Amino acid sequence: MKPSTINRIWARLILMSLQRAGVKDICIAPGSRSTPLTLEAERLQSLDSSICLHTHFDERGLGFLALGLAKASDNPVAVIVTSGTAVANLLPAVAESRLTREKLVLLTADRPPELIQCGANQAISQQGIFSEHAEVTSFLPSPTEHISPAWLLSTVSEGLHCQSELGGSYHINCPFPEPLYGEMEDASVYLEPVRTWLESDEPYLSFTPSRADLSQPLRDWAQLQQQKGVLVVGKASLQERRAIDALAQKLHWPLLCDPQASQGSAFAGFDVWLQNPACAEVLNQADIIVQFGSRLVSKRLSQFINQFEGTHWLVEKHPGRLDPSHKQGLRINAPLANVALAMTEITRDNEHARWADALVVASQQYFERLAASDESLSEVSLAADFSHWLSKESDLFIGNSMAIRLLDMCSHLPEKAVFANRGASGIDGLIATASGVQRARQRPMVMLMGDTSALYDLNSLSLLANNPQPFALIIINNDGGGIFDMLPVPDANKETFYRMPHGTDFSHAAAMFGFNYGCPSSLETARAQCIDAQSTPGTTVIELKVGAGECGKALKAMFGEIANAELL
């Protein structure tokens, strides 16, 4: 067979394997070397209407688009790129997926080995390009009739199974020789060893599932539930959060919820009120912490866990080191909802129920003080009022840096599907990720992010053009990196090397991509524009221009006030 035929056959077998492993979304960047994969992706879509193809000219943004699709769907998502630096541009999204375990399947085209490191055009060494950030790798040889299609299918099936167990990215490197495409020849003789597989709809290899044994933790729980405990919720879906709520309602323990927990609680604002010594003294009476999910935003909550000397359980679906305080304790690798429901079934009346309800009063006192503060448009007033900006039908994507910290400190979020990139916690690719989440869920979305993050991902605004769903993109423009007002950086160099003022606004970016645009001057107008945008098809940019450095001063003043206030 000609190289063009065997290239297409191998690409076809790979993509059919992905389809049978649950891949529904395929993200494609332009490129010649990746043509066999692109043409086979198009063919697969013509045969299966559930397959959706997504395109983007920017491979870095494409990787994050795929990350968002995988984050929202919990399915593996394929990414097709050409050779060279196109592959390297996927690294930021791959690094994030390693930490938060979204399943990306990276189909990277490559030059055949004889064209590597010899001056050939658009050829770099792609061996190990993602290093440890890719959970699984398959560096394929150039397609050849001398290698059975059964070898290819078993290789990919093994890799997909490993990814299904561990999450993260699976890198399949595909070195295609030229000619890359042409008239297809008859390949029936070559495919005869896998003919029965081709005629079925099953994966090439099947594996028995592995399940966590909860018998011992549940036996221990019978005694531990009688102590003074704290429930901590990190990243959790709506379904997981509702299961945890059922447990919390039986225990009546403090429920401390991260912004990623899909809802706040009566103990909201703990990042601030924990700076009050009387509040901290109450919480320090705890004997056990049961933490569902990881990647906590709150610095004060992390400090509390770090100094805690009692029993510590951490429940997380995937294995891995997820406790930066390195506490001795129990790690339960199992779905959060399964563990919470199993614990709820055997939870009985607790003599220490409501042992820390004084902290509910502290939370109420804190939010009353927050509401009574300046009502002009500012980052703090936005966060304090933000729960009123969200319609019931909308999802929420929270950017990194100050955006997610502000909601952690100052907001009591309603029940809401919440998404964020809190693995590497970078500011790159946030718009692209949010676009992927919305494409998977097909719901209105509100996104809150900072100006530097938005500038970093301007290319990805193209993914939100001609958007059939409402998308309210709220950009807090404080002219640079406001987070550095809260971090230990030298004052003499802060403006030049850290905040880096840019002096731009986003009206031109909105116009370039045909978005609706608003720049409200009051909190009331900003809220109204956000609510209206959630029922308006298409993308609306809402730019909130606030003074540089004002947020840091306001937060520090609030910290001092709450630390010395009578909250209990």
Coordinates of C-alpha atoms in Angstrom, one line a residue:
M1 CA 0.0 0.0 0.0
K2 CA 1.1 3.6 -0.6
P3 CA 2.1 5.6 2.5
S4 CA -1.0 7.8 2.0
T5 CA -3.3 4.7 2.4
I6 CA -1.5 3.2 5.4
N7 CA -1.4 6.6 7.1
R8 CA -5.1 6.9 6.7
I9 CA -5.7 3.3 7.9
W10 CA -3.7 3.9 11.1
A11 CA -5.4 7.2 11.7
R12 CA -8.8 5.5 11.2
L13 CA -8.0 2.7 13.7
I14 CA -6.8 5.2 16.3
L15 CA -9.8 7.4 16.1
M16 CA -12.2 4.5 16.1
S17 CA -10.5 3.3 19.3
L18 CA -11.1 6.7 20.8
Q19 CA -14.7 6.7 19.8
R20 CA -15.3 3.4 21.4
A21 CA -13.6 4.6 24.6
G22 CA -16.1 7.5 24.9
V23 CA -14.6 10.3 22.9
K24 CA -17.3 12.5 21.5
D25 CA -15.3 15.8 20.9
I26 CA -12.3 16.2 18.7
C27 CA -10.4 19.5 18.6
I28 CA -8.4 20.2 15.5
A29 CA -5.8 22.8 14.6
P30 CA -4.7 23.5 11.0
G31 CA -1.7 21.6 9.7
S32 CA -0.5 19.5 6.8
R33 CA 1.3 16.7 8.6
S34 CA -1.8 16.0 10.6
T35 CA -3.9 15.6 7.5
P36 CA -4.5 11.8 7.9
L37 CA -5.9 12.4 11.3
T38 CA -8.0 15.4 10.3
L39 CA -9.5 13.5 7.3
E40 CA -10.3 10.5 9.4
A41 CA -11.9 12.7 12.1
E42 CA -14.2 14.2 9.4
R43 CA -15.0 10.7 8.1
L44 CA -15.8 9.5 11.6
Q45 CA -18.2 12.4 12.1
S46 CA -20.0 11.6 8.9
L47 CA -20.6 8.1 10.2
D48 CA -21.5 9.1 13.8
S49 CA -23.5 12.2 14.3
S50 CA -22.6 12.3 18.1
I51 CA -19.0 13.2 17.1
C52 CA -18.4 16.9 17.3
L53 CA -15.4 18.6 15.7
H54 CA -14.0 21.8 17.1
T55 CA -11.4 24.0 15.4
H56 CA -9.1 26.8 16.5
F57 CA -6.0 28.3 14.8
D58 CA -4.1 28.6 18.1
E59 CA -2.9 25.3 19.5
R60 CA -2.4 26.7 23.0
G61 CA -6.0 27.8 23.1
L62 CA -7.1 24.5 21.4
G63 CA -5.6 22.5 24.3
F64 CA -7.5 24.6 26.8
L65 CA -10.7 24.3 24.8
A66 CA -10.3 20.5 25.0
L67 CA -9.6 20.8 28.7
G68 CA -12.9 22.6 29.2
L69 CA -14.8 20.1 27.2
A70 CA -13.2 17.2 29.2
K71 CA -13.8 19.1 32.5
A72 CA -17.5 19.5 31.9
S73 CA -18.3 16.2 30.2
D74 CA -16.0 13.9 32.2
N75 CA -15.2 12.2 29.0
P76 CA -11.9 11.9 27.2
V77 CA -11.4 14.6 24.5
A78 CA -9.1 14.2 21.5
V79 CA -6.8 16.9 20.2
I80 CA -5.2 16.9 16.7
V81 CA -2.2 19.1 15.9
T82 CA 0.6 19.1 13.4
S83 CA 4.3 18.7 14.1
G84 CA 6.8 21.1 15.6
T85 CA 6.1 23.9 18.0
A86 CA 2.4 23.2 17.5
V87 CA 2.9 20.3 19.8
A88 CA 4.8 22.3 22.3
N89 CA 1.9 24.8 22.5
L90 CA -0.2 22.1 24.2
L91 CA 2.1 21.9 27.2
P92 CA 0.2 24.4 29.5
A93 CA -3.1 22.5 29.1
V94 CA -1.3 19.2 29.5
A95 CA 0.3 20.4 32.7
E96 CA -3.1 21.5 34.0
S97 CA -4.7 18.1 33.1
R98 CA -2.0 16.3 35.0
L99 CA -3.0 18.1 38.2
T100 CA -6.8 18.1 37.8
R101 CA -7.1 14.8 35.9
E102 CA -9.1 15.8 32.9
K103 CA -8.7 13.2 30.2
L104 CA -7.0 14.6 27.0
V105 CA -5.9 12.4 24.2
L106 CA -3.2 14.2 22.2
L107 CA -2.8 13.1 18.6
T108 CA 0.4 14.8 17.5
A109 CA 1.6 14.4 14.0
D110 CA 5.3 14.1 13.5
R111 CA 7.9 13.7 10.8
P112 CA 9.2 10.2 10.4
P113 CA 12.4 9.4 12.3
E114 CA 14.7 9.9 9.3
L115 CA 13.6 13.6 9.2
I116 CA 14.3 14.4 12.8
Q117 CA 17.4 16.4 13.9
C118 CA 18.7 16.7 10.3
G119 CA 17.6 20.1 9.3
A120 CA 14.2 19.1 7.9
N121 CA 11.5 21.8 8.0
Q122 CA 9.1 22.0 10.9
A123 CA 10.7 19.1 12.7
I124 CA 11.6 19.0 16.3
S125 CA 12.3 16.1 18.7
Q126 CA 8.8 15.3 20.1
Q127 CA 10.0 12.3 22.1
G128 CA 9.0 13.0 25.7
I129 CA 8.0 16.6 24.9
F130 CA 5.4 16.7 27.7
S131 CA 7.8 14.9 30.2
E132 CA 5.9 13.8 33.3
H133 CA 3.0 16.0 32.5
A134 CA 1.5 13.3 30.2
E135 CA 0.2 10.4 32.3
V136 CA 0.5 7.9 29.4
T137 CA 2.5 8.0 26.2
S138 CA 2.6 5.9 23.0
F139 CA 5.3 6.9 20.5
L140 CA 4.2 5.0 17.4
P141 CA 6.5 4.0 14.6
S142 CA 5.7 5.3 11.1
P143 CA 2.7 3.4 9.7
T144 CA 3.7 0.2 7.9
E145 CA 2.1 -2.9 6.6
H146 CA 4.8 -4.9 8.4
I147 CA 3.1 -4.1 11.8
S148 CA -0.2 -5.8 12.4
P149 CA -3.2 -3.6 13.0
A150 CA -3.9 -5.7 16.1
W151 CA -0.7 -4.3 17.6
L152 CA -1.8 -0.8 17.0
L153 CA -5.3 -1.4 18.5
S154 CA -4.0 -3.2 21.6
T155 CA -1.4 -0.5 22.2
V156 CA -4.0 2.3 22.1
S157 CA -6.5 0.2 24.1
E158 CA -3.9 -0.3 26.9
G159 CA -3.2 3.4 26.9
L160 CA -6.8 4.4 27.1
H161 CA -7.5 2.0 29.9
C162 CA -4.5 3.4 31.9
Q163 CA -5.9 6.9 31.3
S164 CA -9.4 5.8 32.4
E165 CA -7.9 4.7 35.8
L166 CA -5.6 7.6 36.4
G167 CA -7.0 10.5 34.4
G168 CA -4.7 13.1 32.8
S169 CA -3.4 13.2 29.3
Y170 CA -2.6 10.4 26.9
H171 CA 0.0 11.4 24.3
I172 CA -0.1 9.4 21.0
N173 CA 2.7 10.6 18.7
C174 CA 2.1 9.8 15.0
P175 CA 5.0 10.1 12.6
F176 CA 3.4 10.1 9.1
P177 CA 5.6 9.8 6.0
E178 CA 4.7 11.5 2.7
P179 CA 2.6 11.4 0.6
L180 CA 0.2 12.3 3.5
Y181 CA -3.0 11.8 1.5
G182 CA -4.3 10.6 -1.9
E183 CA -6.6 8.1 -3.4
M184 CA -7.4 5.3 -0.9
E185 CA -6.4 1.7 -1.9
D186 CA -8.1 -1.5 -0.9
A187 CA -6.8 -2.4 2.6
S188 CA -9.0 -5.4 3.3
V189 CA -6.1 -7.9 3.3
Y190 CA -4.1 -5.8 5.8
L191 CA -7.2 -5.4 8.0
E192 CA -8.3 -9.0 8.0
P193 CA -6.8 -9.8 11.4
V194 CA -9.1 -7.2 13.0
R195 CA -12.1 -7.7 10.7
T196 CA -14.5 -8.9 13.5
W197 CA -13.5 -5.8 15.6
L198 CA -14.3 -3.5 12.7
E199 CA -17.7 -5.0 12.3
S200 CA -18.5 -4.6 16.1
D201 CA -18.8 -1.5 18.2
E202 CA -16.7 -2.8 21.2
P203 CA -13.3 -1.6 22.4
Y204 CA -10.5 -3.8 21.2
L205 CA -9.6 -4.7 24.8
S206 CA -11.9 -4.8 27.9
F207 CA -10.8 -4.6 31.5
T208 CA -12.4 -5.4 34.8
P209 CA -13.1 -2.2 36.8
S210 CA -11.2 -1.5 40.0
R211 CA -13.3 -0.3 43.0
A212 CA -12.2 1.2 46.3
D213 CA -12.9 -1.0 49.4
L214 CA -14.7 1.3 51.9
S215 CA -15.3 -1.4 54.5
Q216 CA -12.5 -0.3 56.9
P217 CA -13.1 3.4 56.7
L218 CA -16.9 2.9 57.3
R219 CA -16.1 0.8 60.4
D220 CA -13.9 3.5 61.7
W221 CA -16.5 6.1 60.9
A222 CA -18.9 4.6 63.4
Q223 CA -16.7 5.9 66.2
L224 CA -15.2 9.0 64.6
Q225 CA -18.6 10.6 63.9
Q226 CA -19.2 11.0 67.6
Q227 CA -16.3 13.5 67.9
K228 CA -16.2 17.2 67.1
G229 CA -15.6 17.4 63.4
V230 CA -15.3 19.7 60.4
L231 CA -16.3 19.0 56.8
V232 CA -14.2 20.7 54.2
V233 CA -15.3 20.7 50.5
G234 CA -12.9 21.5 47.7
K235 CA -13.6 21.0 44.1
A236 CA -17.0 19.2 43.8
S237 CA -19.7 18.8 41.2
L238 CA -23.3 19.6 41.9
Q239 CA -24.1 15.9 42.4
E240 CA -21.2 15.4 44.7
R241 CA -22.0 18.5 46.7
R242 CA -25.6 17.4 47.2
A243 CA -24.4 14.1 48.6
I244 CA -22.0 15.9 51.0
D245 CA -24.8 18.2 52.0
A246 CA -26.9 15.2 53.1
L247 CA -24.0 14.1 55.3
A248 CA -23.6 17.6 56.7
Q249 CA -27.3 17.8 57.6
K250 CA -27.0 14.6 59.7
L251 CA -23.8 15.6 61.4
H252 CA -24.4 19.3 62.0
W253 CA -20.7 20.0 61.8
P254 CA -19.1 23.2 60.3
L255 CA -19.2 23.0 56.5
L256 CA -16.4 25.0 55.0
C257 CA -16.8 25.3 51.2
D258 CA -14.3 26.4 48.6
P259 CA -15.6 28.5 45.6
Q260 CA -15.3 25.3 43.5
A261 CA -17.7 23.4 45.8
S262 CA -20.8 24.3 43.7
Q263 CA -22.4 26.1 46.7
G264 CA -21.5 28.1 49.7
S265 CA -22.7 27.3 53.3
A266 CA -23.8 29.0 56.5
F267 CA -20.1 29.3 57.4
A268 CA -19.1 31.3 54.3
G269 CA -16.4 33.9 54.6
F270 CA -14.1 31.8 56.7
D271 CA -11.0 33.0 54.9
V272 CA -11.6 36.3 56.6
W273 CA -13.3 35.5 59.9
L274 CA -10.7 32.9 60.7
Q275 CA -8.3 35.8 61.2
N276 CA -10.4 36.6 64.3
P277 CA -8.8 34.9 67.3
A278 CA -12.1 34.1 68.9
C279 CA -13.4 32.4 65.8
A280 CA -10.1 30.5 65.3
E281 CA -10.3 29.3 68.9
V282 CA -13.7 27.8 68.3
L283 CA -12.6 25.9 65.2
N284 CA -9.5 24.7 66.9
Q285 CA -11.6 22.5 69.2
A286 CA -12.2 20.1 66.3
D287 CA -11.0 16.5 66.7
I288 CA -11.4 15.4 63.0
I289 CA -11.4 16.9 59.5
V290 CA -13.1 15.1 56.7
Q291 CA -12.1 16.8 53.4
F292 CA -14.0 16.1 50.2
G293 CA -12.0 17.2 47.2
S294 CA -8.7 19.2 47.0
R295 CA -7.2 22.3 45.5
L296 CA -8.3 24.7 48.2
V297 CA -8.2 28.5 47.5
S298 CA -8.3 29.8 51.1
K299 CA -4.9 30.6 52.7
R300 CA -6.5 30.6 56.2
L301 CA -8.2 27.3 55.7
S302 CA -4.9 25.7 54.5
Q303 CA -3.1 27.1 57.6
F304 CA -5.8 25.6 59.8
I305 CA -5.4 22.2 58.2
N306 CA -1.6 22.5 58.4
Q307 CA -1.6 23.1 62.2
F308 CA -4.4 20.6 62.9
E309 CA -3.3 17.6 65.0
G310 CA -6.4 15.4 65.0
T311 CA -7.7 12.8 62.5
H312 CA -7.6 13.9 58.9
W313 CA -9.4 12.2 56.1
L314 CA -9.0 13.3 52.5
V315 CA -11.5 11.9 49.9
E316 CA -10.5 12.3 46.2
K317 CA -11.5 10.3 43.1
H318 CA -8.0 10.0 41.7
P319 CA -4.7 8.9 43.4
G320 CA -1.9 11.3 44.0
R321 CA -0.4 13.6 46.6
L322 CA -3.0 16.3 47.2
D323 CA -2.2 17.5 50.7
P324 CA 0.4 20.3 50.7
S325 CA 0.5 20.1 54.6
H326 CA 1.6 16.4 54.4
K327 CA -0.7 15.4 57.2
Q328 CA -0.7 11.9 58.6
G329 CA -4.1 10.5 58.0
L330 CA -6.4 8.5 55.6
R331 CA -6.6 8.9 51.9
I332 CA -9.7 7.5 50.3
N333 CA -9.4 7.2 46.5
A334 CA -13.1 6.9 45.5
P335 CA -15.8 9.0 44.0
L336 CA -16.8 11.8 46.4
A337 CA -20.6 11.1 46.2
N338 CA -20.2 7.4 46.8
V339 CA -18.2 8.0 50.0
A340 CA -20.5 10.7 51.3
L341 CA -23.6 8.6 50.7
A342 CA -22.0 5.6 52.4
M343 CA -21.0 7.6 55.4
T344 CA -24.5 9.2 55.6
E345 CA -26.2 5.8 55.7
I346 CA -24.4 4.8 58.9
T347 CA -24.3 8.3 60.6
R348 CA -26.3 8.5 63.8
D349 CA -27.2 11.2 66.3
N350 CA -24.1 13.0 67.5
E351 CA -23.7 14.5 71.0
H352 CA -21.4 17.1 69.5
A353 CA -23.9 18.2 66.8
R354 CA -23.9 22.0 66.3
W355 CA -20.8 22.2 68.4
A356 CA -19.5 25.2 66.3
D357 CA -22.8 26.9 65.4
A358 CA -21.4 30.1 67.0
L359 CA -19.4 30.4 63.8
V360 CA -22.6 30.7 61.8
V361 CA -23.2 33.9 63.8
A362 CA -19.7 35.0 63.1
S363 CA -20.3 34.5 59.4
Q364 CA -23.5 36.5 59.5
Q365 CA -21.8 39.3 61.5
Y366 CA -19.0 39.4 58.9
F367 CA -21.4 39.6 55.9
E368 CA -23.5 42.3 57.6
R369 CA -20.3 44.4 58.0
L370 CA -19.4 43.7 54.4
A371 CA -22.8 44.8 53.1
A372 CA -22.6 48.0 55.1
S373 CA -19.3 49.0 53.6
D374 CA -19.0 51.3 50.5
E375 CA -21.6 50.4 47.9
S376 CA -19.7 52.1 45.0
L377 CA -18.4 49.8 42.2
S378 CA -15.2 48.1 43.5
E379 CA -13.7 44.7 43.5
V380 CA -14.8 44.0 47.1
S381 CA -18.4 45.3 46.5
L382 CA -18.6 43.2 43.3
A383 CA -17.7 40.1 45.2
A384 CA -20.0 40.8 48.1
D385 CA -22.9 41.4 45.7
F386 CA -22.0 38.7 43.2
S387 CA -24.5 36.0 44.4
H388 CA -27.2 38.3 43.1
W389 CA -25.7 38.5 39.6
L390 CA -26.3 34.8 38.7
S391 CA -29.4 33.4 37.2
K392 CA -30.5 29.9 38.2
E393 CA -29.8 28.5 34.7
S394 CA -26.3 29.8 34.4
D395 CA -22.9 28.0 35.0
L396 CA -20.0 29.9 36.6
F397 CA -16.4 29.9 35.5
I398 CA -14.0 31.7 37.9
G399 CA -10.6 33.0 36.8
N400 CA -7.5 32.7 38.9
S401 CA -5.5 35.4 40.6
M402 CA -7.8 37.9 42.5
A403 CA -11.1 36.8 41.0
I404 CA -11.4 33.5 42.8
R405 CA -9.9 34.8 46.0
L406 CA -12.4 37.6 46.1
L407 CA -15.3 35.2 45.8
D408 CA -13.7 33.0 48.5
M409 CA -13.4 35.9 50.9
C410 CA -16.5 37.9 50.2
S411 CA -19.2 35.9 48.5
H412 CA -21.9 33.4 49.6
L413 CA -22.4 31.5 46.3
P414 CA -25.8 29.9 45.5
E415 CA -26.1 26.3 44.3
K416 CA -24.3 26.5 41.0
A417 CA -22.1 24.4 38.7
V418 CA -18.7 26.1 39.2
F419 CA -15.6 25.5 37.0
A420 CA -12.0 26.8 37.4
N421 CA -8.5 25.8 36.4
R422 CA -7.1 25.3 39.9
G423 CA -4.4 22.7 39.2
A424 CA -1.4 24.8 38.1
S425 CA -3.7 27.9 38.8
G426 CA -2.2 29.7 35.8
I427 CA -3.9 32.7 34.1
D428 CA -3.3 31.2 30.6
G429 CA -6.1 29.7 28.6
L430 CA -9.0 30.6 30.9
I431 CA -11.3 32.0 28.2
A432 CA -10.6 28.9 26.0
T433 CA -11.4 26.6 28.9
A434 CA -14.6 28.3 29.7
S435 CA -15.6 28.1 26.1
G436 CA -15.0 24.3 26.2
V437 CA -17.1 24.0 29.3
Q438 CA -20.0 25.8 27.7
R439 CA -19.8 23.8 24.5
A440 CA -20.1 20.6 26.6
R441 CA -22.9 21.8 28.8
Q442 CA -24.9 24.0 26.4
R443 CA -26.0 26.4 29.2
P444 CA -25.6 30.2 29.8
M445 CA -22.4 31.0 31.4
V446 CA -21.0 33.8 33.6
M447 CA -17.2 34.2 33.7
L448 CA -15.3 36.4 36.1
M449 CA -11.7 37.1 35.4
G450 CA -9.0 39.8 35.7
D451 CA -7.6 42.1 33.0
T452 CA -4.2 40.5 32.7
S453 CA -5.7 37.0 32.4
A454 CA -8.0 38.3 29.6
L455 CA -5.1 39.9 27.7
Y456 CA -3.2 36.7 28.0
D457 CA -5.9 34.8 26.2
L458 CA -7.2 37.3 23.7
N459 CA -6.8 34.8 20.8
S460 CA -9.4 32.6 22.4
L461 CA -12.1 35.3 22.2
S462 CA -12.5 33.9 18.7
L463 CA -14.0 30.8 20.2
L464 CA -16.8 32.9 21.7
A465 CA -17.7 34.5 18.4
N466 CA -21.1 33.5 16.9
N467 CA -21.9 31.9 20.2
P468 CA -25.5 30.6 20.3
Q469 CA -25.6 30.5 24.1
P470 CA -25.5 33.5 26.4
F471 CA -22.0 34.2 27.7
A472 CA -21.4 37.0 30.2
L473 CA -17.6 37.7 30.3
I474 CA -16.9 40.0 33.3
I475 CA -13.4 41.5 33.2
I476 CA -12.2 43.3 36.2
N477 CA -9.8 46.0 34.8
N478 CA -7.6 47.4 37.5
D479 CA -4.8 48.1 35.0
G480 CA -2.5 45.2 35.7
G481 CA -1.8 42.4 38.2
G482 CA -3.7 43.5 41.3
I483 CA -2.9 40.2 43.0
F484 CA 0.6 41.6 43.7
D485 CA -0.8 44.1 46.1
M486 CA -1.6 41.1 48.3
L487 CA 1.7 39.2 47.8
P488 CA 5.2 39.7 49.2
V489 CA 6.9 41.6 46.4
P490 CA 9.3 44.6 46.7
D491 CA 7.4 47.9 46.6
A492 CA 10.1 49.6 44.7
N493 CA 9.7 47.2 41.8
K494 CA 5.9 46.4 42.0
E495 CA 4.7 48.6 39.2
T496 CA 7.4 47.8 36.7
F497 CA 8.0 44.1 37.2
Y498 CA 4.9 42.8 38.9
R499 CA 1.7 44.7 38.3
M500 CA 2.8 45.8 34.8
P501 CA 0.1 48.4 34.0
H502 CA -1.1 48.1 30.4
G503 CA -3.4 51.2 30.1
T504 CA -5.8 49.5 27.7
D505 CA -9.5 48.7 27.8
F506 CA -11.5 45.9 26.2
S507 CA -14.0 47.8 24.0
H508 CA -11.9 47.3 20.9
A509 CA -11.5 43.5 21.6
A510 CA -15.3 43.2 22.0
A511 CA -15.8 45.1 18.7
M512 CA -13.2 43.0 16.9
F513 CA -15.1 39.8 17.6
G514 CA -18.6 41.3 17.3
F515 CA -19.5 41.0 21.0
N516 CA -22.0 43.1 23.0
Y517 CA -20.1 45.5 25.3
G518 CA -20.8 47.4 28.5
C519 CA -18.7 49.4 30.9
P520 CA -20.9 50.2 33.9
S521 CA -20.0 52.9 36.4
S522 CA -22.2 51.6 39.3
L523 CA -22.7 48.4 41.1
E524 CA -26.4 48.4 40.3
T525 CA -25.8 48.9 36.6
A526 CA -23.2 46.2 36.5
R527 CA -25.5 43.7 38.1
A528 CA -28.3 44.5 35.7
Q529 CA -26.0 44.2 32.7
C530 CA -24.8 40.8 33.9
I531 CA -28.4 39.5 34.5
D532 CA -29.5 40.8 31.1
A533 CA -26.5 39.1 29.4
Q534 CA -27.5 35.7 30.7
S535 CA -30.7 35.8 28.7
T536 CA -29.1 37.4 25.6
P537 CA -27.7 34.9 23.0
G538 CA -24.1 35.6 22.2
T539 CA -21.1 36.9 24.1
T540 CA -21.3 40.1 26.2
V541 CA -18.2 41.7 27.6
I542 CA -18.8 43.6 30.8
E543 CA -15.7 45.6 31.7
L544 CA -15.5 46.8 35.3
K545 CA -12.9 49.6 35.5
V546 CA -11.7 50.0 39.1
G547 CA -8.8 51.9 40.6
A548 CA -5.3 50.3 40.6
G549 CA -4.3 49.2 44.1
E550 CA -7.7 49.9 45.7
C551 CA -8.6 46.3 46.2
G552 CA -5.5 45.5 48.2
K553 CA -6.0 48.4 50.5
A554 CA -9.7 47.6 51.1
L555 CA -9.0 43.9 51.9
K556 CA -6.2 44.7 54.2
A557 CA -8.4 47.3 56.1
M558 CA -11.2 44.7 56.3
F559 CA -8.8 42.0 57.6
G560 CA -7.8 44.4 60.4
E561 CA -11.4 45.3 61.2
I562 CA -12.6 41.6 61.4
A563 CA -9.6 40.4 63.3
N564 CA -10.5 42.8 66.1
A565 CA -14.3 42.7 65.9
E566 CA -16.8 41.1 68.3
L567 CA -18.3 38.4 66.0
L568 CA -19.5 35.7 68.4

